[in-house]
Amino acid sequence: MFHKVESKVVFSQMEENVLRFWQQNNIFEKSVAIREGAPHYTFYEGPPTANGQPGIHHVLSRTFKDVICRYRTMQGYHVPRKAGWDTHGLPVELEVEKSLGFNSKSQIEEYGIAKFNQLCRESVLGYVKEWKAMTERVGCWLDMEHPYMTMDDEYIESCWWILKQLWDRELVYQGYRVTPHCPRCGTSLSSHEVALGYKEDTDDPSVYIKFRLCSSSRGGQKTPLRAIIGDVPREDMPVYFLVWTTTPWTLPGNTALAVAPDVEYSVMKGDEEYLILAATLVHRVGLAGYEQVETVCGEDLVNLYYEPLFDPHDFAVECRSLPSLAVETERESRAYPVVGAGFVSTEEGTGIVHIAPAFGEIDLGVGMANNLDFVQHVDLSGEIKGTFSFAGRFVKEADPLIIGELQERGQLYKSERILHTYPFCWRCETPLLYYAKKSWFIKTTEVKSLLISGNEEVNWYPQYIKHGRFGDWLENNVDWAFSRERYWGTPVNVWCCRMCGHLECIGSVKELRLKPGVSRLKTPLNLHRPYVDEIVFTCSQCGGEMERVPEVVDCWFDSGAMFLAQWHYPFENSDKFKGNFPADFICEAVDQTRGWFYSLHTISVLLFGKPSFRNVISLGHLVDDKGEKMSKTRGNVVDPWKLVGDYGADAIRWYLLASSPAGNVHRFSTQKVAEAMRKTLLTLWNVYSFFVLYANIDHFVPRHIDGREESFSLPEIDRWIVSELNYLIAEVSDVMDEYDPTAAVRRIEKFVDCLSNWYVRRNRRRFWKSGNDDDKQAAYTTLHYCLVTLSRLMAPFAPFLSEEVYRNLVCAVDTDAAESVHLTDFPVADHTKVDLPLMRATRLIMIVCSLGRAARAKAGIKVRQPLARIVVGVDSREEEEALQKLALHVKEELNVKELEIVHGQIPDEMPGYVTLGEGERSVAIFTELSPELLSEGISREIVRYIQNMRRVAGFEIADHIITYFQTDAVVIKQVMRDFADYISQETLSDGGVVEDFPPDDAHDEKCRISGSEILLAVKKVA
RNA sequence: GGGCCAUUAGCUCAGUUGGUUAGAGCACGGUCCUGAUAAGGCCGGGGUCUGUGGUUCGAGUCCACAAUGGCCCA
């Protein structure tokens, strides 16, 4: 016997029972363990940042990961999946800062780094707990008992090892990196933080500055410029480049001008000077009193030199050379070059761009590429250094002073104001400065071609990411600035000598312990700041004291190192690392393209020259029902716990999988979760409860649960559903192998619909009928086989419902069976059972039935009323045969006595018929009703009334009853007599259908049937 | 400001390499059926396929530009 199944089900309760079963019986652990020794399928968990409550969008990626891993497990692969948590990084620090009410780094240092980092650790552990609970509840199987944590000392040591490898290959260097910097808070801001603080309509200076062409530099022998202006330098007719800027305070840092090589520039002659600017911008700048004497190509301006506005040596400011950063000694005369650059715009300004490598990312890039000077005349608090007349001022206060000075010197062409968008600090509203800071870099550009060729081996879903977003990103690769001036992170493992500046990279704890003169190594060891900062040792070069550099490592480096750091490789688990590299599958949201996908790929390519993953699903984001981003501030985030309670995890999973393909943006809709539950899961549940209900009544015992042939041959319709099922298995396997679970669940949905609304609907009588013949056995066997197979097929997608169905339909009757559906194998399609002609034939009769019902509606005759004949037009021999073979279903479904087949279209007008056509196909029903047909119609009407009354009276399906009736109508009396057997059989009126007054304890109702009244009553018999 | 993606019915989505009158589900209105069903059938309303140009005998589909939204980077 199967356990009784209620047709009313609360999925969340059912799921919690299943969860308990999994936990108590370690089903997840077993599902991995039983595949030990089988081919490996490696999954890498992209570690979620344990910062903030998990939302519905996190359920999305967890679902996709879980589905693929479960699928592969059931296919026989060994799929261990270690959970991981990204524990370091700025978001964690910001959260703690907020809770302490801090808004600057100095406050953290006053508070104490040790205490601060302890709070970060606690904060992370708190969120990890929340995440674990959510992960478990939505049925995402991960080994969360043995996760990797990026903050563990072992993990950090592996990161150190990686950096040491790169250091030894001279791929690590110190350089400058331009970051948005808040001069008040004294800290760099992440791009996320910058995005929080953009202000439109910021009022700033808009100034046009004249840079004087060096008299010795008028181009080569035959340049167009020389031709215009002449060979002999004329002091009274100087040549200027006209340059536009909104940040005058950066002008003392100017060391080059950039032009667009392929743009036309005008040489404008005025009374006392020549001005050069882009030809298309002359009118916008408004050069009254100047006339164009010639045009030159941008190319011809490149390599000309101009006089600095502020020579750094005149104002006691350090000047370094890029890219070496060597401090320059004084030179006699200084001139700066004009360079060509692709980014120069002719949309605004003058088409000649002021370059200050210390104050802009593009500027720094130009500086590195052209070996420019690097002049940083502003300190981190935004104050101007040196001996300028405006030194000691905050940069924004210096702006008007600089403009004034240039005006006095005659180098200001025009000064205006402009309203534009500018970033401010989101905490203190101070304008941000783009500022070059020292940073540690990994020379990823060295392996750029390997990054690109490695990507060729990766299978991306959706495909366009490969050569689109990810490929482009690799093509434009720049060295990875991997250090951060923060506290809670993997410390950069480089020590620097205080005396001679000698640098040394430490690759392991052991190496550190063995350093000569090492001191302040505490036990137990803690590799975090501030403890690691205290460790010093003796310099091998000069005997001075080596101390650690202050930076920590970018947390993207941490997570990208997981493929080896999760095993503490190479210090232990060498076999595990090797057995799990590269990954067969990873999956994250699309924002990880330049995050984890990149860091994982890059570290692997740097170390081993090859990629670390083979297949990757990049998920689109989940947005709210209006298509807008979910965020706390908008208040449109969806709480997964509420949904789980209302609809269950399977419904959420099913919805997330089915609603749109992985790469697309998903609009989240609670209504659609409800729909997924109703339409597919509940429908399946009802087929299941229907089966169990009748199977138990008949004491059905499945003899084979593998779909093998019974001793009797299966009827056509059973072979049909078995065929559909095997076809489905093949389709689902195919699309799953292509990493497309969306296609898989959409196909399953169609099958469930067919199973319920055709197979069960058409076969109800086979289950109801009394007796226990072969046909009934075939029906039970077939439906049981379908449900059990479906439970295995759906197990990766709807793990709870599948488990429930499997446990009851298999485990309850077979003690030898695997205890969980998740320990079974994924179904394999049996192609010998796929009968395509039969499937086509069935589809044909479905259409014919649909047309027939429409014809009935058109004629206004209920389906309950039998009709004498239907005529169906077919257009091929195959269709005719199909229809003949399955005529019984058409006749039953449409309640007609005869089915006639004709070739070609049926004429629109046939006496006595109602005709309906759709495209090539047409049907006609004969609508004249004989007295016999009418009587039969009445009998069916009566049956329907009695069935309704049984239900209203609260009888069980198998309850036997007596039916009483009273009526004056002769016709009805006659029907009750003629159809007594039929009525009694249909309504289980074994006690008889008697014409009598019902007893008081019977349930009675007055009914109207074809214009006459009848009193009907039902009563249970013992 | 740049790159990538998306835009098809009120909502969520299908629409092969261009080829009849653009489909499904949900929702809505009507009606029928029903002792598995929270379901199902039938009929119906609802579309300038975001817009503008172009290529073509023919464009939802290919190209260009624009708008809106999302993501990434400035």
Tab-separated table of N, CA, C and O (backbone and C1' of nucleotides) in Angstrom, chain A residues 9 464 469 594 621 627 629 659 661 667 672 675 679 686 690 746 756 764 768 850 853-854 862 864 944 947 950-951 955 957, chain B residues 2-6 11-14 25-27 32-43 69-74:
chain	number	residue	atom	x	y	z
A	9	VAL	N	-2.756	19.967	-0.752
A	9	VAL	CA	-1.398	19.855	-0.232
A	9	VAL	C	-0.864	21.237	0.104
A	9	VAL	O	-1.163	22.208	-0.594
A	464	TYR	N	27.114	34.761	-26.435
A	464	TYR	CA	27.675	36.039	-26.868
A	464	TYR	C	28.592	36.679	-25.841
A	464	TYR	O	29.350	37.587	-26.160
A	469	ARG	N	31.182	40.701	-23.984
A	469	ARG	CA	31.626	41.368	-22.765
A	469	ARG	C	32.950	40.814	-22.211
A	469	ARG	O	33.836	41.569	-21.847
A	594	ARG	N	33.557	40.822	-15.008
A	594	ARG	CA	34.834	41.470	-14.715
A	594	ARG	C	35.221	41.280	-13.268
A	594	ARG	O	36.191	41.851	-12.794
A	621	HIS	N	20.230	39.545	-14.424
A	621	HIS	CA	19.790	39.970	-13.098
A	621	HIS	C	18.283	39.859	-12.930
A	621	HIS	O	17.537	39.880	-13.892
A	627	GLY	N	10.457	46.187	-13.839
A	627	GLY	CA	11.677	46.159	-14.632
A	627	GLY	C	12.796	46.958	-14.007
A	627	GLY	O	13.812	47.200	-14.630
A	629	LYS	N	15.633	47.747	-10.969
A	629	LYS	CA	16.580	47.065	-10.114
A	629	LYS	C	16.060	46.950	-8.681
A	629	LYS	O	15.451	47.873	-8.150
A	659	SER	N	10.973	30.880	-16.219
A	659	SER	CA	10.447	32.170	-16.647
A	659	SER	C	11.212	32.774	-17.818
A	659	SER	O	10.604	33.283	-18.737
A	661	PRO	N	15.244	32.521	-20.191
A	661	PRO	CA	16.549	31.877	-20.311
A	661	PRO	C	17.586	32.550	-19.416
A	661	PRO	O	17.493	33.747	-19.124
A	667	ARG	N	12.230	39.568	-14.917
A	667	ARG	CA	11.311	40.397	-14.139
A	667	ARG	C	10.639	39.514	-13.120
A	667	ARG	O	9.945	38.572	-13.493
A	672	LYS	N	3.607	34.874	-10.815
A	672	LYS	CA	4.095	33.808	-11.681
A	672	LYS	C	4.626	32.639	-10.860
A	672	LYS	O	4.627	31.508	-11.342
A	675	GLU	N	1.638	30.794	-10.187
A	675	GLU	CA	1.216	30.106	-11.403
A	675	GLU	C	2.033	28.827	-11.622
A	675	GLU	O	1.485	27.786	-12.001
A	679	LYS	N	0.021	25.532	-11.963
A	679	LYS	CA	-0.058	24.908	-13.281
A	679	LYS	C	0.717	23.612	-13.407
A	679	LYS	O	0.234	22.666	-14.013
A	686	ASN	N	-1.800	16.324	-8.348
A	686	ASN	CA	-3.136	15.769	-8.450
A	686	ASN	C	-3.155	14.464	-9.232
A	686	ASN	O	-3.914	13.564	-8.904
A	690	PHE	N	-4.366	11.181	-7.441
A	690	PHE	CA	-5.355	10.366	-8.155
A	690	PHE	C	-4.875	8.918	-8.252
A	690	PHE	O	-5.598	7.979	-7.936
A	746	ARG	N	10.595	23.782	-19.404
A	746	ARG	CA	9.476	24.128	-20.285
A	746	ARG	C	8.943	22.894	-20.988
A	746	ARG	O	7.742	22.751	-21.194
A	756	SER	N	-1.750	14.871	-17.595
A	756	SER	CA	-2.948	15.140	-16.823
A	756	SER	C	-4.166	15.306	-17.710
A	756	SER	O	-5.200	14.683	-17.491
A	764	ARG	N	-9.581	7.694	-17.155
A	764	ARG	CA	-10.174	7.624	-15.824
A	764	ARG	C	-10.944	6.338	-15.585
A	764	ARG	O	-10.809	5.693	-14.561
A	768	TRP	N	-11.354	3.451	-12.563
A	768	TRP	CA	-12.567	3.343	-11.738
A	768	TRP	C	-13.196	1.966	-11.777
A	768	TRP	O	-13.792	1.533	-10.821
A	850	SER	N	-10.780	18.842	-30.414
A	850	SER	CA	-10.934	20.265	-30.177
A	850	SER	C	-11.935	20.868	-31.163
A	850	SER	O	-12.820	21.640	-30.792
A	853	ARG	N	-15.507	19.701	-30.296
A	853	ARG	CA	-16.097	20.431	-29.173
A	853	ARG	C	-16.558	21.811	-29.612
A	853	ARG	O	-17.609	22.298	-29.194
A	854	ALA	N	-15.739	22.410	-30.499
A	854	ALA	CA	-16.130	23.729	-31.004
A	854	ALA	C	-17.416	23.619	-31.818
A	854	ALA	O	-18.301	24.472	-31.725
A	862	LYS	N	-24.706	20.213	-25.562
A	862	LYS	CA	-23.760	19.837	-24.525
A	862	LYS	C	-23.041	18.554	-24.866
A	862	LYS	O	-23.601	17.684	-25.544
A	864	ARG	N	-22.560	16.222	-22.880
A	864	ARG	CA	-23.249	15.134	-22.181
A	864	ARG	C	-24.301	14.459	-23.072
A	864	ARG	O	-24.640	13.302	-22.872
A	944	ARG	N	-24.675	12.722	-13.420
A	944	ARG	CA	-23.923	13.901	-12.994
A	944	ARG	C	-24.498	14.475	-11.692
A	944	ARG	O	-23.753	14.825	-10.768
A	947	GLN	N	-23.544	12.175	-8.797
A	947	GLN	CA	-22.125	12.335	-8.460
A	947	GLN	C	-21.906	13.602	-7.646
A	947	GLN	O	-21.179	13.605	-6.661
A	950	ARG	N	-23.121	13.038	-4.146
A	950	ARG	CA	-22.168	12.232	-3.374
A	950	ARG	C	-21.100	13.143	-2.789
A	950	ARG	O	-20.737	13.040	-1.618
A	951	ARG	N	-20.606	14.026	-3.625
A	951	ARG	CA	-19.523	14.904	-3.195
A	951	ARG	C	-20.016	15.862	-2.116
A	951	ARG	O	-19.367	16.046	-1.092
A	955	PHE	N	-19.220	11.932	0.778
A	955	PHE	CA	-18.875	10.518	0.702
A	955	PHE	C	-17.462	10.335	0.165
A	955	PHE	O	-16.959	11.151	-0.607
A	957	ILE	N	-14.802	8.289	-2.233
A	957	ILE	CA	-14.945	7.822	-3.602
A	957	ILE	C	-15.453	6.381	-3.650
A	957	ILE	O	-16.274	6.026	-4.489
B	2	G	P	28.734	57.903	-26.371
B	2	G	O5'	29.730	56.720	-25.963
B	2	G	C5'	30.969	56.542	-26.634
B	2	G	C4'	31.686	55.335	-26.100
B	2	G	C3'	30.962	54.004	-26.270
B	2	G	O3'	31.139	53.461	-27.563
B	2	G	C1'	31.728	54.170	-24.059
B	3	G	P	29.969	52.534	-28.175
B	3	G	O5'	30.170	51.170	-27.385
B	3	G	C5'	31.353	50.395	-27.576
B	3	G	C4'	31.351	49.219	-26.635
B	3	G	C3'	30.134	48.308	-26.729
B	3	G	O3'	30.249	47.387	-27.795
B	3	G	C1'	30.567	48.784	-24.458
B	4	C	P	28.927	46.892	-28.541
B	4	C	O5'	28.309	45.843	-27.513
B	4	C	C5'	29.006	44.643	-27.196
B	4	C	C4'	28.338	43.941	-26.049
B	4	C	C3'	26.848	43.654	-26.239
B	4	C	O3'	26.623	42.515	-27.034
B	4	C	C1'	27.185	44.579	-24.096
B	5	C	P	25.322	42.449	-27.951
B	5	C	O5'	24.150	42.284	-26.891
B	5	C	C5'	24.029	41.072	-26.145
B	5	C	C4'	22.971	41.219	-25.087
B	5	C	C3'	21.574	41.556	-25.575
B	5	C	O3'	20.905	40.438	-26.104
B	5	C	C1'	22.083	42.879	-23.694
B	6	A	P	19.826	40.639	-27.263
B	6	A	O5'	18.603	41.254	-26.451
B	6	A	C5'	17.874	40.443	-25.542
B	6	A	C4'	16.967	41.295	-24.703
B	6	A	C3'	15.827	41.982	-25.441
B	6	A	O3'	14.741	41.107	-25.636
B	6	A	C1'	16.872	43.530	-23.996
B	11	C	P	1.885	45.064	-20.297
B	11	C	O5'	1.968	43.830	-19.294
B	11	C	C5'	2.109	44.031	-17.887
B	11	C	C4'	2.231	42.694	-17.203
B	11	C	C3'	3.346	41.805	-17.734
B	11	C	O3'	4.587	42.109	-17.127
B	11	C	C1'	1.342	40.561	-17.626
B	12	U	P	5.932	41.884	-17.906
B	12	U	O5'	6.033	40.293	-17.938
B	12	U	C5'	6.294	39.560	-16.741
B	12	U	C4'	6.405	38.094	-17.058
B	12	U	C3'	7.357	37.756	-18.202
B	12	U	O3'	8.705	37.735	-17.766
B	12	U	C1'	5.323	36.576	-18.489
B	13	C	P	9.882	37.850	-18.809
B	13	C	O5'	9.695	36.495	-19.602
B	13	C	C5'	10.008	36.382	-20.980
B	13	C	C4'	9.352	35.145	-21.496
B	13	C	C3'	9.721	34.749	-22.915
B	13	C	O3'	10.916	34.000	-22.912
B	13	C	C1'	7.376	34.652	-22.665
B	14	A	P	11.816	33.928	-24.206
B	14	A	O5'	11.124	32.752	-25.005
B	14	A	C5'	10.226	33.027	-26.009
B	14	A	C4'	9.730	31.749	-26.593
B	14	A	C3'	10.159	31.570	-28.045
B	14	A	O3'	11.353	30.833	-28.111
B	14	A	C1'	7.804	31.502	-27.891
B	25	G	P	-2.951	28.585	-24.521
B	25	G	O5'	-2.247	28.951	-23.149
B	25	G	C5'	-1.597	27.947	-22.377
B	25	G	C4'	-0.894	28.583	-21.213
B	25	G	C3'	-1.761	29.489	-20.351
B	25	G	O3'	-2.518	28.753	-19.407
B	25	G	C1'	0.249	30.612	-20.861
B	26	C	P	-3.902	29.269	-18.918
B	26	C	O5'	-3.503	30.570	-18.085
B	26	C	C5'	-2.828	30.453	-16.831
B	26	C	C4'	-2.428	31.811	-16.326
B	26	C	C3'	-3.566	32.789	-16.092
B	26	C	O3'	-4.193	32.574	-14.848
B	26	C	C1'	-1.827	33.874	-17.266
B	27	A	P	-5.755	32.774	-14.704
B	27	A	O5'	-5.892	34.335	-14.968
B	27	A	C5'	-5.398	35.267	-14.011
B	27	A	C4'	-5.621	36.676	-14.509
B	27	A	C3'	-7.034	36.980	-14.979
B	27	A	O3'	-7.898	37.298	-13.901
B	27	A	C1'	-5.494	37.743	-16.589
B	32	C	P	-23.848	26.820	-20.226
B	32	C	O5'	-22.877	25.591	-20.523
B	32	C	C5'	-23.071	24.791	-21.667
B	32	C	C4'	-21.841	23.981	-21.952
B	32	C	C3'	-21.513	22.892	-20.943
B	32	C	O3'	-22.311	21.740	-21.140
B	32	C	C1'	-19.534	24.041	-21.535
B	33	C	P	-22.632	20.747	-19.927
B	33	C	O5'	-21.204	20.119	-19.611
B	33	C	C5'	-20.629	19.169	-20.500
B	33	C	C4'	-19.239	18.813	-20.037
B	33	C	C3'	-19.155	18.208	-18.647
B	33	C	O3'	-19.513	16.840	-18.638
B	33	C	C1'	-17.457	19.834	-18.893
B	34	U	P	-20.257	16.245	-17.392
B	34	U	O5'	-19.098	16.193	-16.307
B	34	U	C5'	-17.962	15.358	-16.511
B	34	U	C4'	-16.929	15.666	-15.477
B	34	U	C3'	-17.405	15.543	-14.037
B	34	U	O3'	-17.479	14.198	-13.613
B	34	U	C1'	-16.125	17.510	-14.274
B	35	G	P	-18.495	13.751	-12.485
B	35	G	O5'	-17.526	13.385	-11.268
B	35	G	C5'	-16.700	14.357	-10.705
B	35	G	C4'	-15.612	13.705	-9.911
B	35	G	C3'	-15.211	12.318	-10.371
B	35	G	O3'	-13.869	12.122	-9.979
B	35	G	C1'	-16.014	12.196	-8.196
B	36	A	P	-12.785	12.030	-11.026
B	36	A	O5'	-11.595	12.720	-10.240
B	36	A	C5'	-11.323	12.335	-8.912
B	36	A	C4'	-10.003	12.918	-8.522
B	36	A	C3'	-9.921	14.433	-8.711
B	36	A	O3'	-10.398	15.100	-7.560
B	36	A	C1'	-8.057	13.398	-9.728
B	37	U	P	-11.296	16.409	-7.696
B	37	U	O5'	-10.259	17.524	-8.117
B	37	U	C5'	-9.107	17.781	-7.320
B	37	U	C4'	-8.148	18.606	-8.129
B	37	U	C3'	-8.770	19.850	-8.754
B	37	U	O3'	-8.753	20.903	-7.812
B	37	U	C1'	-7.460	18.688	-10.358
B	38	A	P	-9.969	21.888	-7.711
B	38	A	O5'	-9.437	23.219	-8.394
B	38	A	C5'	-9.774	24.481	-7.875
B	38	A	C4'	-8.543	25.366	-7.872
B	38	A	C3'	-7.531	25.017	-8.954
B	38	A	O3'	-7.088	26.221	-9.572
B	38	A	C1'	-6.490	25.108	-6.848
B	39	A	P	-7.916	26.819	-10.763
B	39	A	O5'	-7.768	25.707	-11.878
B	39	A	C5'	-6.499	25.350	-12.348
B	39	A	C4'	-6.520	23.934	-12.868
B	39	A	C3'	-6.926	23.771	-14.323
B	39	A	O3'	-5.891	24.133	-15.208
B	39	A	C1'	-7.993	22.133	-13.028
B	40	G	P	-6.229	24.963	-16.485
B	40	G	O5'	-7.096	23.932	-17.331
B	40	G	C5'	-6.537	22.678	-17.690
B	40	G	C4'	-7.572	21.838	-18.383
B	40	G	C3'	-8.249	22.495	-19.568
B	40	G	O3'	-7.448	22.438	-20.735
B	40	G	C1'	-9.879	21.505	-18.192
B	41	G	P	-7.597	23.547	-21.823
B	41	G	O5'	-8.980	23.171	-22.503
B	41	G	C5'	-9.091	21.948	-23.202
B	41	G	C4'	-10.483	21.810	-23.739
B	41	G	C3'	-10.927	22.921	-24.667
B	41	G	O3'	-10.432	22.724	-25.974
B	41	G	C1'	-12.628	22.493	-23.096
B	42	C	P	-9.900	23.922	-26.795
B	42	C	O5'	-11.258	24.620	-27.236
B	42	C	C5'	-12.181	23.915	-28.032
B	42	C	C4'	-13.483	24.658	-28.068
B	42	C	C3'	-13.384	26.129	-28.467
B	42	C	O3'	-13.274	26.292	-29.869
B	42	C	C1'	-14.786	25.927	-26.578
B	43	C	P	-12.397	27.452	-30.407
B	43	C	O5'	-13.337	28.715	-30.147
B	43	C	C5'	-14.602	28.792	-30.791
B	43	C	C4'	-15.385	29.946	-30.237
B	43	C	C3'	-14.680	31.297	-30.251
B	43	C	O3'	-14.669	31.888	-31.538
B	43	C	C1'	-15.751	30.999	-28.172
B	69	G	P	14.819	54.874	-18.546
B	69	G	O5'	15.033	53.319	-18.284
B	69	G	C5'	14.037	52.566	-17.620
B	69	G	C4'	14.328	51.105	-17.742
B	69	G	C3'	15.676	50.655	-17.203
B	69	G	O3'	15.692	50.551	-15.797
B	69	G	C1'	15.276	49.632	-19.293
B	70	G	P	17.071	50.709	-15.011
B	70	G	O5'	17.798	49.336	-15.353
B	70	G	C5'	17.330	48.126	-14.790
B	70	G	C4'	18.124	46.974	-15.326
B	70	G	C3'	19.626	47.040	-15.074
B	70	G	O3'	19.946	46.651	-13.763
B	70	G	C1'	19.235	46.420	-17.313
B	71	C	P	21.131	47.381	-12.998
B	71	C	O5'	22.409	46.690	-13.646
B	71	C	C5'	22.652	45.310	-13.424
B	71	C	C4'	23.725	44.833	-14.370
B	71	C	C3'	25.048	45.562	-14.282
B	71	C	O3'	25.822	45.137	-13.173
B	71	C	C1'	24.451	45.317	-16.541
B	72	C	P	26.735	46.187	-12.429
B	72	C	O5'	27.971	46.317	-13.426
B	72	C	C5'	28.780	45.186	-13.700
B	72	C	C4'	29.665	45.457	-14.890
B	72	C	C3'	30.596	46.655	-14.759
B	72	C	O3'	31.740	46.345	-13.985
B	72	C	C1'	29.571	46.707	-16.871
B	73	C	P	32.383	47.488	-13.059
B	73	C	O5'	32.946	48.529	-14.116
B	73	C	C5'	34.068	48.183	-14.909
B	73	C	C4'	34.266	49.171	-16.026
B	73	C	C3'	34.598	50.607	-15.624
B	73	C	O3'	35.930	50.732	-15.161
B	73	C	C1'	33.081	50.614	-17.426
B	74	A	P	36.328	52.072	-14.306
B	74	A	O5'	36.442	53.146	-15.469
B	74	A	C5'	36.175	54.474	-15.180
B	74	A	C4'	36.070	55.251	-16.463
B	74	A	C3'	35.969	56.753	-16.196
B	74	A	O3'	37.259	57.325	-16.305
B	74	A	C1'	34.072	56.012	-17.423
